[in-house]
mmCIF file with all atom_site columns, C-alpha atoms in Angstrom:
data_model
loop_
_atom_site.group_PDB
_atom_site.id
_atom_site.type_symbol
_atom_site.label_atom_id
_atom_site.label_alt_id
_atom_site.label_comp_id
_atom_site.label_asym_id
_atom_site.label_entity_id
_atom_site.label_seq_id
_atom_site.pdbx_PDB_ins_code
_atom_site.Cartn_x
_atom_site.Cartn_y
_atom_site.Cartn_z
_atom_site.occupancy
_atom_site.B_iso_or_equiv
_atom_site.pdbx_formal_charge
_atom_site.auth_seq_id
_atom_site.auth_comp_id
_atom_site.auth_asym_id
_atom_site.auth_atom_id
_atom_site.pdbx_PDB_model_num
ATOM 1   C CA . MET A 1 1   ? 3.240   -2.696  3.227   1.00 42.00 ? 263 MET A CA 1
ATOM 2   C CA . GLU A 1 2   ? 1.073   0.381   2.883   1.00 45.00 ? 264 GLU A CA 1
ATOM 3   C CA . LEU A 1 3   ? 2.132   2.588   -0.015  1.00 47.00 ? 265 LEU A CA 1
ATOM 4   C CA . ALA A 1 4   ? -0.399  5.394   0.026   1.00 48.00 ? 266 ALA A CA 1
ATOM 5   C CA . THR A 1 5   ? 0.803   8.453   1.920   1.00 50.00 ? 267 THR A CA 1
ATOM 6   C CA . ASP A 1 6   ? -2.626  9.441   3.153   1.00 57.00 ? 268 ASP A CA 1
ATOM 7   C CA . GLY A 1 7   ? -5.831  7.825   1.934   1.00 64.00 ? 269 GLY A CA 1
ATOM 8   C CA . GLU A 1 8   ? -7.863  10.682  3.371   1.00 73.00 ? 270 GLU A CA 1
ATOM 9   C CA . GLU A 1 9   ? -5.894  13.187  1.312   1.00 81.00 ? 271 GLU A CA 1
ATOM 10  C CA . TRP A 1 10  ? -6.555  11.262  -1.895  1.00 78.00 ? 272 TRP A CA 1
ATOM 11  C CA . GLY A 1 11  ? -10.183 10.683  -0.930  1.00 77.00 ? 273 GLY A CA 1
ATOM 12  C CA . ALA A 1 12  ? -10.775 14.396  -0.398  1.00 84.00 ? 274 ALA A CA 1
ATOM 13  C CA . LEU A 1 13  ? -9.183  15.182  -3.760  1.00 86.00 ? 275 LEU A CA 1
ATOM 14  C CA . GLN A 1 14  ? -11.297 12.529  -5.508  1.00 80.00 ? 276 GLN A CA 1
ATOM 15  C CA . ALA A 1 15  ? -14.490 13.994  -4.042  1.00 82.00 ? 277 ALA A CA 1
ATOM 16  C CA . ALA A 1 16  ? -13.542 17.481  -5.193  1.00 89.00 ? 278 ALA A CA 1
ATOM 17  C CA . LEU A 1 17  ? -12.596 16.317  -8.680  1.00 88.00 ? 279 LEU A CA 1
ATOM 18  C CA . GLU A 1 18  ? -15.800 14.327  -9.117  1.00 84.00 ? 280 GLU A CA 1
ATOM 19  C CA . LEU A 1 19  ? -17.666 17.612  -8.722  1.00 87.00 ? 281 LEU A CA 1
ATOM 20  C CA . GLN A 1 20  ? -15.298 19.353  -11.112 1.00 89.00 ? 282 GLN A CA 1
ATOM 21  C CA . PHE A 1 21  ? -15.419 16.636  -13.789 1.00 85.00 ? 283 PHE A CA 1
ATOM 22  C CA . ALA A 1 22  ? -19.081 15.582  -13.367 1.00 81.00 ? 284 ALA A CA 1
ATOM 23  C CA . PRO A 1 23  ? -20.798 13.564  -14.711 1.00 75.00 ? 285 PRO A CA 1
ATOM 24  C CA . ARG A 1 24  ? -17.668 11.404  -15.099 1.00 75.00 ? 286 ARG A CA 1
ATOM 25  C CA . ARG A 1 25  ? -16.995 9.015   -12.203 1.00 73.00 ? 287 ARG A CA 1
ATOM 26  C CA . LEU A 1 26  ? -13.456 8.667   -10.916 1.00 76.00 ? 288 LEU A CA 1
ATOM 27  C CA . SER A 1 27  ? -11.603 5.904   -9.082  1.00 71.00 ? 289 SER A CA 1
ATOM 28  C CA . ILE A 1 28  ? -8.570  6.093   -6.809  1.00 69.00 ? 290 ILE A CA 1
ATOM 29  C CA . PHE A 1 29  ? -5.810  3.599   -7.528  1.00 69.00 ? 291 PHE A CA 1
ATOM 30  C CA . HIS A 1 30  ? -3.111  3.176   -4.892  1.00 62.00 ? 292 HIS A CA 1
ATOM 31  C CA . GLY A 1 31  ? 0.119   1.270   -5.393  1.00 64.00 ? 293 GLY A CA 1
ATOM 32  C CA . ALA A 1 32  ? 0.588   -2.305  -4.224  1.00 61.00 ? 294 ALA A CA 1
ATOM 33  C CA . THR A 1 33  ? 3.266   -4.832  -3.452  1.00 60.00 ? 295 THR A CA 1
ATOM 34  C CA . LEU A 1 34  ? 3.281   -8.492  -2.465  1.00 56.00 ? 296 LEU A CA 1
ATOM 35  C CA . ALA A 1 35  ? 6.607   -8.089  -0.713  1.00 61.00 ? 297 ALA A CA 1
ATOM 36  C CA . THR A 1 36  ? 6.079   -7.993  3.043   1.00 59.00 ? 298 THR A CA 1
ATOM 37  C CA . ASN A 1 37  ? 9.133   -5.924  3.893   1.00 65.00 ? 299 ASN A CA 1
ATOM 38  C CA . ALA A 1 38  ? 11.265  -3.194  2.407   1.00 66.00 ? 300 ALA A CA 1
ATOM 39  C CA . PRO A 1 39  ? 13.531  -2.988  0.585   1.00 80.00 ? 301 PRO A CA 1
ATOM 40  C CA . VAL A 1 40  ? 11.660  -4.099  -2.517  1.00 82.00 ? 302 VAL A CA 1
ATOM 41  C CA . PRO A 1 41  ? 14.056  -5.026  -5.357  1.00 86.00 ? 303 PRO A CA 1
ATOM 42  C CA . VAL A 1 42  ? 12.139  -3.146  -8.090  1.00 90.00 ? 304 VAL A CA 1
ATOM 43  C CA . LEU A 1 43  ? 9.509   -0.407  -8.025  1.00 91.00 ? 305 LEU A CA 1
ATOM 44  C CA . VAL A 1 44  ? 7.628   -0.344  -11.350 1.00 92.00 ? 306 VAL A CA 1
ATOM 45  C CA . VAL A 1 45  ? 5.752   2.854   -12.216 1.00 93.00 ? 307 VAL A CA 1
ATOM 46  C CA . GLY A 1 46  ? 3.081   2.994   -14.924 1.00 90.00 ? 308 GLY A CA 1
ATOM 47  C CA . LYS A 1 47  ? 1.005   5.855   -16.316 1.00 89.00 ? 309 LYS A CA 1
ATOM 48  C CA . CYS A 1 48  ? -2.476  5.049   -14.995 1.00 83.00 ? 310 CYS A CA 1
ATOM 49  C CA . ALA A 1 49  ? -4.486  1.981   -14.072 1.00 70.00 ? 311 ALA A CA 1
ATOM 50  C CA . ASN A 1 50  ? -6.253  2.011   -17.423 1.00 63.00 ? 312 ASN A CA 1
ATOM 51  C CA . GLY A 1 51  ? -8.875  -0.745  -17.526 1.00 53.00 ? 313 GLY A CA 1
ATOM 52  C CA . TRP A 1 52  ? -8.385  -2.094  -14.026 1.00 53.00 ? 314 TRP A CA 1
ATOM 53  C CA . GLN A 1 53  ? -11.480 -0.200  -13.006 1.00 47.00 ? 315 GLN A CA 1
ATOM 54  C CA . SER A 1 54  ? -13.596 -1.978  -15.623 1.00 41.00 ? 316 SER A CA 1
ATOM 55  C CA . PRO A 1 55  ? -17.083 -2.961  -14.380 1.00 42.00 ? 317 PRO A CA 1
ATOM 56  C CA . ASP A 1 56  ? -16.524 -6.369  -16.032 1.00 43.00 ? 318 ASP A CA 1
ATOM 57  C CA . ASP A 1 57  ? -13.662 -7.206  -13.717 1.00 45.00 ? 319 ASP A CA 1
ATOM 58  C CA . GLY A 1 58  ? -14.929 -10.574 -12.523 1.00 41.00 ? 320 GLY A CA 1
ATOM 59  C CA . PRO A 1 59  ? -14.181 -11.254 -8.866  1.00 38.00 ? 321 PRO A CA 1
ATOM 60  C CA . PHE A 1 60  ? -12.495 -7.853  -8.635  1.00 40.00 ? 322 PHE A CA 1
ATOM 61  C CA . LYS A 1 61  ? -15.589 -5.958  -9.738  1.00 43.00 ? 323 LYS A CA 1
ATOM 62  C CA . HIS A 1 62  ? -16.251 -3.036  -7.428  1.00 42.00 ? 324 HIS A CA 1
ATOM 63  C CA . LEU A 1 63  ? -18.633 -0.141  -7.004  1.00 40.00 ? 325 LEU A CA 1
ATOM 64  C CA . PRO A 1 64  ? -18.031 3.144   -8.857  1.00 42.00 ? 326 PRO A CA 1
ATOM 65  C CA . GLY A 1 65  ? -15.801 5.489   -6.937  1.00 43.00 ? 327 GLY A CA 1
ATOM 66  C CA . ALA A 1 66  ? -14.299 2.709   -4.805  1.00 45.00 ? 328 ALA A CA 1
ATOM 67  C CA . LEU A 1 67  ? -10.718 2.872   -3.573  1.00 46.00 ? 329 LEU A CA 1
ATOM 68  C CA . TYR A 1 68  ? -8.313  0.336   -4.978  1.00 48.00 ? 330 TYR A CA 1
ATOM 69  C CA . THR A 1 69  ? -6.992  -0.578  -1.563  1.00 53.00 ? 331 THR A CA 1
ATOM 70  C CA . GLU A 1 70  ? -3.717  -2.277  -0.790  1.00 54.00 ? 332 GLU A CA 1
ATOM 71  C CA . ASP A 1 71  ? -5.572  -5.511  0.032   1.00 59.00 ? 333 ASP A CA 1
ATOM 72  C CA . PHE A 1 72  ? -7.570  -5.363  -3.215  1.00 55.00 ? 334 PHE A CA 1
ATOM 73  C CA . LEU A 1 73  ? -4.438  -4.971  -5.306  1.00 54.00 ? 335 LEU A CA 1
ATOM 74  C CA . ARG A 1 74  ? -2.468  -7.540  -3.338  1.00 57.00 ? 336 ARG A CA 1
ATOM 75  C CA . ASN A 1 75  ? -5.216  -10.102 -3.933  1.00 61.00 ? 337 ASN A CA 1
ATOM 76  C CA . ARG A 1 76  ? -5.311  -9.186  -7.601  1.00 58.00 ? 338 ARG A CA 1
ATOM 77  C CA . LEU A 1 77  ? -1.561  -9.631  -7.906  1.00 58.00 ? 339 LEU A CA 1
ATOM 78  C CA . ARG A 1 78  ? -1.756  -12.939 -6.022  1.00 59.00 ? 340 ARG A CA 1
ATOM 79  C CA . SER A 1 79  ? -4.047  -14.229 -8.739  1.00 60.00 ? 341 SER A CA 1
ATOM 80  C CA . TYR A 1 80  ? -1.377  -13.366 -11.314 1.00 55.00 ? 342 TYR A CA 1
ATOM 81  C CA . HIS A 1 81  ? 1.282   -15.063 -9.198  1.00 57.00 ? 343 HIS A CA 1
ATOM 82  C CA . ALA A 1 82  ? -0.753  -18.228 -8.707  1.00 58.00 ? 344 ALA A CA 1
ATOM 83  C CA . GLU A 1 83  ? -1.424  -18.507 -12.422 1.00 59.00 ? 345 GLU A CA 1
ATOM 84  C CA . ARG A 1 84  ? 2.163   -17.845 -13.411 1.00 56.00 ? 346 ARG A CA 1
ATOM 85  C CA . CYS A 1 85  ? 3.687   -20.160 -10.810 1.00 53.00 ? 347 CYS A CA 1
ATOM 86  C CA . ALA A 1 86  ? 1.312   -22.955 -11.842 1.00 52.00 ? 348 ALA A CA 1
ATOM 87  C CA . HIS A 1 87  ? 2.514   -22.579 -15.439 1.00 52.00 ? 349 HIS A CA 1
ATOM 88  C CA . GLU A 1 88  ? 6.150   -22.729 -14.308 1.00 47.00 ? 350 GLU A CA 1
ATOM 89  C CA . VAL A 1 89  ? 5.602   -25.796 -12.089 1.00 43.00 ? 351 VAL A CA 1
ATOM 90  C CA . ASN A 1 90  ? 3.974   -27.586 -15.013 1.00 47.00 ? 352 ASN A CA 1
ATOM 91  C CA . GLY A 1 91  ? 6.847   -26.662 -17.312 1.00 47.00 ? 353 GLY A CA 1
ATOM 92  C CA . ASP A 1 92  ? 4.591   -24.343 -19.294 1.00 50.00 ? 354 ASP A CA 1
ATOM 93  C CA . THR A 1 93  ? 6.286   -21.077 -20.293 1.00 49.00 ? 355 THR A CA 1
ATOM 94  C CA . LYS A 1 94  ? 3.026   -19.386 -21.264 1.00 52.00 ? 356 LYS A CA 1
ATOM 95  C CA . PRO A 1 95  ? 3.411   -15.720 -20.271 1.00 49.00 ? 357 PRO A CA 1
ATOM 96  C CA . TYR A 1 96  ? 0.795   -13.313 -19.042 1.00 50.00 ? 358 TYR A CA 1
ATOM 97  C CA . GLY A 1 97  ? -1.209  -11.853 -21.889 1.00 59.00 ? 359 GLY A CA 1
ATOM 98  C CA . SER A 1 98  ? -0.176  -8.301  -21.014 1.00 76.00 ? 360 SER A CA 1
ATOM 99  C CA . ALA A 1 99  ? 3.144   -6.955  -22.265 1.00 85.00 ? 361 ALA A CA 1
ATOM 100 C CA . PHE A 1 100 ? 3.351   -4.824  -19.125 1.00 85.00 ? 362 PHE A CA 1
ATOM 101 C CA . TRP A 1 101 ? 3.095   -7.840  -16.820 1.00 79.00 ? 363 TRP A CA 1
ATOM 102 C CA . ARG A 1 102 ? 5.533   -9.886  -18.877 1.00 84.00 ? 364 ARG A CA 1
ATOM 103 C CA . PHE A 1 103 ? 7.999   -7.013  -18.482 1.00 91.00 ? 365 PHE A CA 1
ATOM 104 C CA . ALA A 1 104 ? 7.228   -6.669  -14.757 1.00 87.00 ? 366 ALA A CA 1
ATOM 105 C CA . THR A 1 105 ? 7.724   -10.418 -14.276 1.00 83.00 ? 367 THR A CA 1
ATOM 106 C CA . ALA A 1 106 ? 11.112  -10.222 -15.985 1.00 88.00 ? 368 ALA A CA 1
ATOM 107 C CA . LEU A 1 107 ? 12.089  -7.282  -13.772 1.00 91.00 ? 369 LEU A CA 1
ATOM 108 C CA . GLY A 1 108 ? 11.155  -9.365  -10.736 1.00 86.00 ? 370 GLY A CA 1
ATOM 109 C CA . ARG A 1 109 ? 13.724  -11.940 -11.827 1.00 84.00 ? 371 ARG A CA 1
ATOM 110 C CA . LEU A 1 110 ? 16.612  -9.479  -11.995 1.00 82.00 ? 372 LEU A CA 1
ATOM 111 C CA . PRO A 1 111 ? 18.404  -10.905 -9.120  1.00 66.00 ? 373 PRO A CA 1
ATOM 112 C CA . ALA A 1 112 ? 17.930  -14.648 -8.695  1.00 55.00 ? 374 ALA A CA 1
ATOM 113 C CA . THR A 1 113 ? 14.599  -15.114 -6.975  1.00 49.00 ? 375 THR A CA 1
ATOM 114 C CA . GLY A 1 114 ? 15.441  -18.197 -4.910  1.00 55.00 ? 376 GLY A CA 1
ATOM 115 C CA . GLY A 1 115 ? 12.165  -19.865 -5.782  1.00 57.00 ? 377 GLY A CA 1
ATOM 116 C CA . GLU A 1 116 ? 9.955   -16.837 -5.164  1.00 65.00 ? 378 GLU A CA 1
ATOM 117 C CA . CYS A 1 117 ? 7.353   -15.885 -7.709  1.00 68.00 ? 379 CYS A CA 1
ATOM 118 C CA . PRO A 1 118 ? 8.988   -12.949 -9.506  1.00 75.00 ? 380 PRO A CA 1
ATOM 119 C CA . LEU A 1 119 ? 6.110   -10.560 -8.919  1.00 71.00 ? 381 LEU A CA 1
ATOM 120 C CA . GLN A 1 120 ? 6.736   -10.931 -5.192  1.00 73.00 ? 382 GLN A CA 1
ATOM 121 C CA . ARG A 1 121 ? 9.903   -8.957  -5.808  1.00 80.00 ? 383 ARG A CA 1
ATOM 122 C CA . ILE A 1 122 ? 8.281   -5.841  -7.223  1.00 82.00 ? 384 ILE A CA 1
ATOM 123 C CA . ALA A 1 123 ? 6.104   -3.012  -6.046  1.00 84.00 ? 385 ALA A CA 1
ATOM 124 C CA . TRP A 1 124 ? 3.785   -1.450  -8.586  1.00 83.00 ? 386 TRP A CA 1
ATOM 125 C CA . THR A 1 125 ? 2.301   2.017   -8.730  1.00 84.00 ? 387 THR A CA 1
ATOM 126 C CA . ASN A 1 126 ? 1.230   4.638   -11.263 1.00 87.00 ? 388 ASN A CA 1
ATOM 127 C CA . ILE A 1 127 ? 1.975   8.314   -11.833 1.00 90.00 ? 389 ILE A CA 1
ATOM 128 C CA . ALA A 1 128 ? -1.719  9.281   -11.879 1.00 88.00 ? 390 ALA A CA 1
ATOM 129 C CA . LYS A 1 129 ? -3.688  7.790   -8.994  1.00 84.00 ? 391 LYS A CA 1
ATOM 130 C CA . ILE A 1 130 ? -7.131  9.182   -9.922  1.00 84.00 ? 392 ILE A CA 1
ATOM 131 C CA . VAL A 1 131 ? -8.497  7.823   -13.181 1.00 81.00 ? 393 VAL A CA 1
ATOM 132 C CA . PRO A 1 132 ? -11.798 7.990   -15.088 1.00 80.00 ? 394 PRO A CA 1
ATOM 133 C CA . GLU A 1 133 ? -14.279 5.121   -15.067 1.00 73.00 ? 395 GLU A CA 1
ATOM 134 C CA . PRO A 1 134 ? -14.771 2.672   -16.634 1.00 67.00 ? 396 PRO A CA 1
ATOM 135 C CA . ARG A 1 135 ? -11.372 2.995   -18.308 1.00 71.00 ? 397 ARG A CA 1
ATOM 136 C CA . GLY A 1 136 ? -8.877  5.441   -19.768 1.00 74.00 ? 398 GLY A CA 1
ATOM 137 C CA . ASN A 1 137 ? -5.795  7.400   -18.741 1.00 79.00 ? 399 ASN A CA 1
ATOM 138 C CA . ALA A 1 138 ? -5.971  10.685  -16.876 1.00 85.00 ? 400 ALA A CA 1
ATOM 139 C CA . GLY A 1 139 ? -6.084  13.480  -19.458 1.00 87.00 ? 401 GLY A CA 1
ATOM 140 C CA . ALA A 1 140 ? -4.218  16.767  -19.131 1.00 90.00 ? 402 ALA A CA 1
ATOM 141 C CA . ALA A 1 141 ? -6.767  18.569  -16.941 1.00 92.00 ? 403 ALA A CA 1
ATOM 142 C CA . LEU A 1 142 ? -7.351  15.607  -14.605 1.00 91.00 ? 404 LEU A CA 1
ATOM 143 C CA . PHE A 1 143 ? -3.639  14.995  -14.284 1.00 92.00 ? 405 PHE A CA 1
ATOM 144 C CA . GLU A 1 144 ? -2.762  18.596  -13.473 1.00 94.00 ? 406 GLU A CA 1
ATOM 145 C CA . ALA A 1 145 ? -5.432  18.610  -10.762 1.00 94.00 ? 407 ALA A CA 1
ATOM 146 C CA . GLN A 1 146 ? -3.657  15.724  -8.978  1.00 92.00 ? 408 GLN A CA 1
ATOM 147 C CA . ARG A 1 147 ? -0.076  16.481  -9.970  1.00 94.00 ? 409 ARG A CA 1
ATOM 148 C CA . GLU A 1 148 ? 1.121   17.926  -6.657  1.00 93.00 ? 410 GLU A CA 1
ATOM 149 C CA . LEU A 1 149 ? -0.204  15.021  -4.608  1.00 89.00 ? 411 LEU A CA 1
ATOM 150 C CA . ALA A 1 150 ? 1.021   12.515  -7.216  1.00 90.00 ? 412 ALA A CA 1
ATOM 151 C CA . VAL A 1 151 ? 4.595   13.815  -6.917  1.00 92.00 ? 413 VAL A CA 1
ATOM 152 C CA . LYS A 1 152 ? 4.392   13.765  -3.117  1.00 90.00 ? 414 LYS A CA 1
ATOM 153 C CA . THR A 1 153 ? 3.074   10.191  -3.147  1.00 87.00 ? 415 THR A CA 1
ATOM 154 C CA . LEU A 1 154 ? 5.697   8.908   -5.592  1.00 90.00 ? 416 LEU A CA 1
ATOM 155 C CA . ARG A 1 155 ? 8.434   10.350  -3.403  1.00 91.00 ? 417 ARG A CA 1
ATOM 156 C CA . PHE A 1 156 ? 6.910   8.573   -0.412  1.00 87.00 ? 418 PHE A CA 1
ATOM 157 C CA . GLU A 1 157 ? 6.618   5.294   -2.318  1.00 85.00 ? 419 GLU A CA 1
ATOM 158 C CA . VAL A 1 158 ? 10.302  5.394   -3.249  1.00 89.00 ? 420 VAL A CA 1
ATOM 159 C CA . GLU A 1 159 ? 11.269  6.223   0.330   1.00 87.00 ? 421 GLU A CA 1
ATOM 160 C CA . ARG A 1 160 ? 8.994   3.531   1.776   1.00 84.00 ? 422 ARG A CA 1
ATOM 161 C CA . CYS A 1 161 ? 9.947   0.738   -0.627  1.00 84.00 ? 423 CYS A CA 1
ATOM 162 C CA . ARG A 1 162 ? 13.692  1.504   -0.709  1.00 88.00 ? 424 ARG A CA 1
ATOM 163 C CA . PRO A 1 163 ? 13.998  -0.172  -4.130  1.00 90.00 ? 425 PRO A CA 1
ATOM 164 C CA . SER A 1 164 ? 17.247  -1.233  -5.752  1.00 91.00 ? 426 SER A CA 1
ATOM 165 C CA . LEU A 1 165 ? 15.831  0.077   -9.029  1.00 94.00 ? 427 LEU A CA 1
ATOM 166 C CA . VAL A 1 166 ? 12.901  2.254   -10.127 1.00 95.00 ? 428 VAL A CA 1
ATOM 167 C CA . VAL A 1 167 ? 11.511  1.565   -13.609 1.00 96.00 ? 429 VAL A CA 1
ATOM 168 C CA . PHE A 1 168 ? 9.087   4.033   -15.218 1.00 96.00 ? 430 PHE A CA 1
ATOM 169 C CA . THR A 1 169 ? 7.287   2.529   -18.251 1.00 95.00 ? 431 THR A CA 1
ATOM 170 C CA . THR A 1 170 ? 5.908   5.994   -18.976 1.00 92.00 ? 432 THR A CA 1
ATOM 171 C CA . MET A 1 171 ? 8.179   7.774   -21.466 1.00 92.00 ? 433 MET A CA 1
ATOM 172 C CA . GLY A 1 172 ? 6.184   10.528  -23.140 1.00 89.00 ? 434 GLY A CA 1
ATOM 173 C CA . TYR A 1 173 ? 3.638   10.824  -20.315 1.00 90.00 ? 435 TYR A CA 1
ATOM 174 C CA . HIS A 1 174 ? 4.500   13.749  -18.035 1.00 90.00 ? 436 HIS A CA 1
ATOM 175 C CA . ASP A 1 175 ? 8.206   12.919  -18.028 1.00 89.00 ? 437 ASP A CA 1
ATOM 176 C CA . ASP A 1 176 ? 8.875   16.064  -16.003 1.00 90.00 ? 438 ASP A CA 1
ATOM 177 C CA . VAL A 1 177 ? 7.271   14.328  -13.003 1.00 91.00 ? 439 VAL A CA 1
ATOM 178 C CA . LEU A 1 178 ? 10.177  11.881  -12.903 1.00 91.00 ? 440 LEU A CA 1
ATOM 179 C CA . LEU A 1 179 ? 12.624  14.784  -12.852 1.00 90.00 ? 441 LEU A CA 1
ATOM 180 C CA . GLU A 1 180 ? 10.718  16.432  -10.020 1.00 92.00 ? 442 GLU A CA 1
ATOM 181 C CA . VAL A 1 181 ? 10.367  13.271  -7.929  1.00 93.00 ? 443 VAL A CA 1
ATOM 182 C CA . PHE A 1 182 ? 14.098  12.569  -8.000  1.00 91.00 ? 444 PHE A CA 1
ATOM 183 C CA . GLY A 1 183 ? 15.322  16.162  -7.985  1.00 87.00 ? 445 GLY A CA 1
ATOM 184 C CA . LEU A 1 184 ? 16.969  15.809  -11.387 1.00 83.00 ? 446 LEU A CA 1
ATOM 185 C CA . THR A 1 185 ? 17.739  19.122  -13.057 1.00 78.00 ? 447 THR A CA 1
ATOM 186 C CA . GLY A 1 186 ? 17.023  18.128  -16.644 1.00 74.00 ? 448 GLY A CA 1
ATOM 187 C CA . TRP A 1 187 ? 17.317  15.448  -19.263 1.00 72.00 ? 449 TRP A CA 1
ATOM 188 C CA . GLY A 1 188 ? 21.049  15.971  -19.376 1.00 72.00 ? 450 GLY A CA 1
ATOM 189 C CA . THR A 1 189 ? 21.157  13.934  -16.150 1.00 75.00 ? 451 THR A CA 1
ATOM 190 C CA . LEU A 1 190 ? 19.743  10.903  -17.966 1.00 74.00 ? 452 LEU A CA 1
ATOM 191 C CA . THR A 1 191 ? 21.527  8.841   -20.590 1.00 78.00 ? 453 THR A CA 1
ATOM 192 C CA . GLU A 1 192 ? 19.493  8.152   -23.724 1.00 72.00 ? 454 GLU A CA 1
ATOM 193 C CA . GLY A 1 193 ? 19.209  4.689   -25.267 1.00 73.00 ? 455 GLY A CA 1
ATOM 194 C CA . GLU A 1 194 ? 16.748  3.065   -27.668 1.00 72.00 ? 456 GLU A CA 1
ATOM 195 C CA . LEU A 1 195 ? 13.335  4.212   -26.451 1.00 86.00 ? 457 LEU A CA 1
ATOM 196 C CA . CYS A 1 196 ? 14.736  4.586   -22.939 1.00 91.00 ? 458 CYS A CA 1
ATOM 197 C CA . ARG A 1 197 ? 16.719  6.854   -20.630 1.00 91.00 ? 459 ARG A CA 1
ATOM 198 C CA . TRP A 1 198 ? 18.467  6.062   -17.381 1.00 91.00 ? 460 TRP A CA 1
ATOM 199 C CA . ALA A 1 199 ? 20.343  7.530   -14.446 1.00 90.00 ? 461 ALA A CA 1
ATOM 200 C CA . PRO A 1 200 ? 22.707  5.521   -12.222 1.00 90.00 ? 462 PRO A CA 1
ATOM 201 C CA . ARG A 1 201 ? 22.509  5.452   -8.446  1.00 90.00 ? 463 ARG A CA 1
ATOM 202 C CA . ARG A 1 202 ? 23.681  8.651   -6.816  1.00 88.00 ? 464 ARG A CA 1
ATOM 203 C CA . GLY A 1 203 ? 23.857  8.916   -3.046  1.00 89.00 ? 465 GLY A CA 1
ATOM 204 C CA . ASP A 1 204 ? 20.528  7.827   -1.586  1.00 89.00 ? 466 ASP A CA 1
ATOM 205 C CA . ARG A 1 205 ? 18.744  8.070   -4.929  1.00 91.00 ? 467 ARG A CA 1
ATOM 206 C CA . PRO A 1 206 ? 18.175  4.651   -6.487  1.00 93.00 ? 468 PRO A CA 1
ATOM 207 C CA . PRO A 1 207 ? 19.021  4.066   -10.149 1.00 93.00 ? 469 PRO A CA 1
ATOM 208 C CA . VAL A 1 208 ? 16.196  5.028   -12.505 1.00 94.00 ? 470 VAL A CA 1
ATOM 209 C CA . LEU A 1 209 ? 15.219  3.532   -15.872 1.00 94.00 ? 471 LEU A CA 1
ATOM 210 C CA . LEU A 1 210 ? 12.632  5.265   -18.068 1.00 94.00 ? 472 LEU A CA 1
ATOM 211 C CA . THR A 1 211 ? 11.182  3.263   -20.982 1.00 95.00 ? 473 THR A CA 1
ATOM 212 C CA . ARG A 1 212 ? 8.272   3.369   -23.330 1.00 93.00 ? 474 ARG A CA 1
ATOM 213 C CA . HIS A 1 213 ? 5.376   1.061   -22.512 1.00 92.00 ? 475 HIS A CA 1
ATOM 214 C CA . PRO A 1 214 ? 6.475   -2.447  -23.591 1.00 93.00 ? 476 PRO A CA 1
ATOM 215 C CA . GLN A 1 215 ? 3.274   -3.104  -25.555 1.00 91.00 ? 477 GLN A CA 1
ATOM 216 C CA . GLY A 1 216 ? 4.111   -3.608  -29.247 1.00 91.00 ? 478 GLY A CA 1
ATOM 217 C CA . LYS A 1 217 ? 7.873   -3.173  -28.796 1.00 92.00 ? 479 LYS A CA 1
ATOM 218 C CA . LYS A 1 218 ? 10.412  -5.455  -30.447 1.00 91.00 ? 480 LYS A CA 1
ATOM 219 C CA . LYS A 1 219 ? 11.666  -8.323  -28.300 1.00 91.00 ? 481 LYS A CA 1
ATOM 220 C CA . ALA A 1 220 ? 15.227  -7.142  -28.868 1.00 91.00 ? 482 ALA A CA 1
ATOM 221 C CA . THR A 1 221 ? 14.341  -3.666  -27.590 1.00 92.00 ? 483 THR A CA 1
ATOM 222 C CA . VAL A 1 222 ? 12.734  -5.029  -24.414 1.00 93.00 ? 484 VAL A CA 1
ATOM 223 C CA . ALA A 1 223 ? 15.711  -7.357  -23.937 1.00 93.00 ? 485 ALA A CA 1
ATOM 224 C CA . ASP A 1 224 ? 18.005  -4.316  -24.106 1.00 93.00 ? 486 ASP A CA 1
ATOM 225 C CA . TRP A 1 225 ? 15.885  -2.583  -21.448 1.00 94.00 ? 487 TRP A CA 1
ATOM 226 C CA . LEU A 1 226 ? 16.155  -5.618  -19.173 1.00 95.00 ? 488 LEU A CA 1
ATOM 227 C CA . ALA A 1 227 ? 19.912  -5.780  -19.682 1.00 93.00 ? 489 ALA A CA 1
ATOM 228 C CA . LYS A 1 228 ? 20.183  -2.125  -18.713 1.00 93.00 ? 490 LYS A CA 1
ATOM 229 C CA . ALA A 1 229 ? 17.912  -2.696  -15.703 1.00 94.00 ? 491 ALA A CA 1
ATOM 230 C CA . ARG A 1 230 ? 20.140  -5.562  -14.563 1.00 93.00 ? 492 ARG A CA 1
ATOM 231 C CA . GLU A 1 231 ? 23.214  -3.380  -14.939 1.00 92.00 ? 493 GLU A CA 1
ATOM 232 C CA . LEU A 1 232 ? 21.682  -0.468  -13.035 1.00 92.00 ? 494 LEU A CA 1
ATOM 233 C CA . ALA A 1 233 ? 20.437  -2.696  -10.202 1.00 88.00 ? 495 ALA A CA 1
ATOM 234 C CA . GLY A 1 234 ? 23.829  -4.321  -9.888  1.00 83.00 ? 496 GLY A CA 1
ATOM 235 C CA . ALA A 1 235 ? 22.364  -7.790  -10.381 1.00 52.00 ? 497 ALA A CA 1
ATOM 236 C CA . ASN A 1 236 ? 24.595  -10.648 -11.456 1.00 40.00 ? 498 ASN A CA 1
#
């Protein structure tokens, strides 16, 4: 499943921004999913791919300025799946080291997975697709330079994946993008909870959950987010 709207469009923007932000090198990071068909149960949206473009990335090491292609990301996610499924088969409940991926794995279990690895039930993308190397989030200037295309691409990703639920783990990072992507008129359209906001399904728009990044959050808080996600997705 190809998530990028137009790789050439992003490539042209990257080339222009590398001139603008020289001598910093920039990478393009497209979304990825292991699901082979839409609809995808959950679309998870992060801020930026901070650190995934590290030059010390083992078998996923790549040249500066490379595109994070769908195949690259699918292979990367497969490595997570293989590791996690091996732990589960062996009765080991050891989670991924990253709070983000523990949360994403839990989201992938929202409806019963029927034996699938839970990450096969999510698609993953980020608000900012162009990020600095070797690591770091897109700052204000870099984000604004890609904002228009980022909104366009997120809309396409939602349309293409047809998710039962969209979860943004980005509260506090350009929250207005979420409003723009879904045509929401303001925060009054979202209900506020503990470090989260949400909007139920309306017409063709899937339900939306906006949370803080799960890193460093209380287990009870994350459990509340997952309960809300289950409710919004209509999972039993």
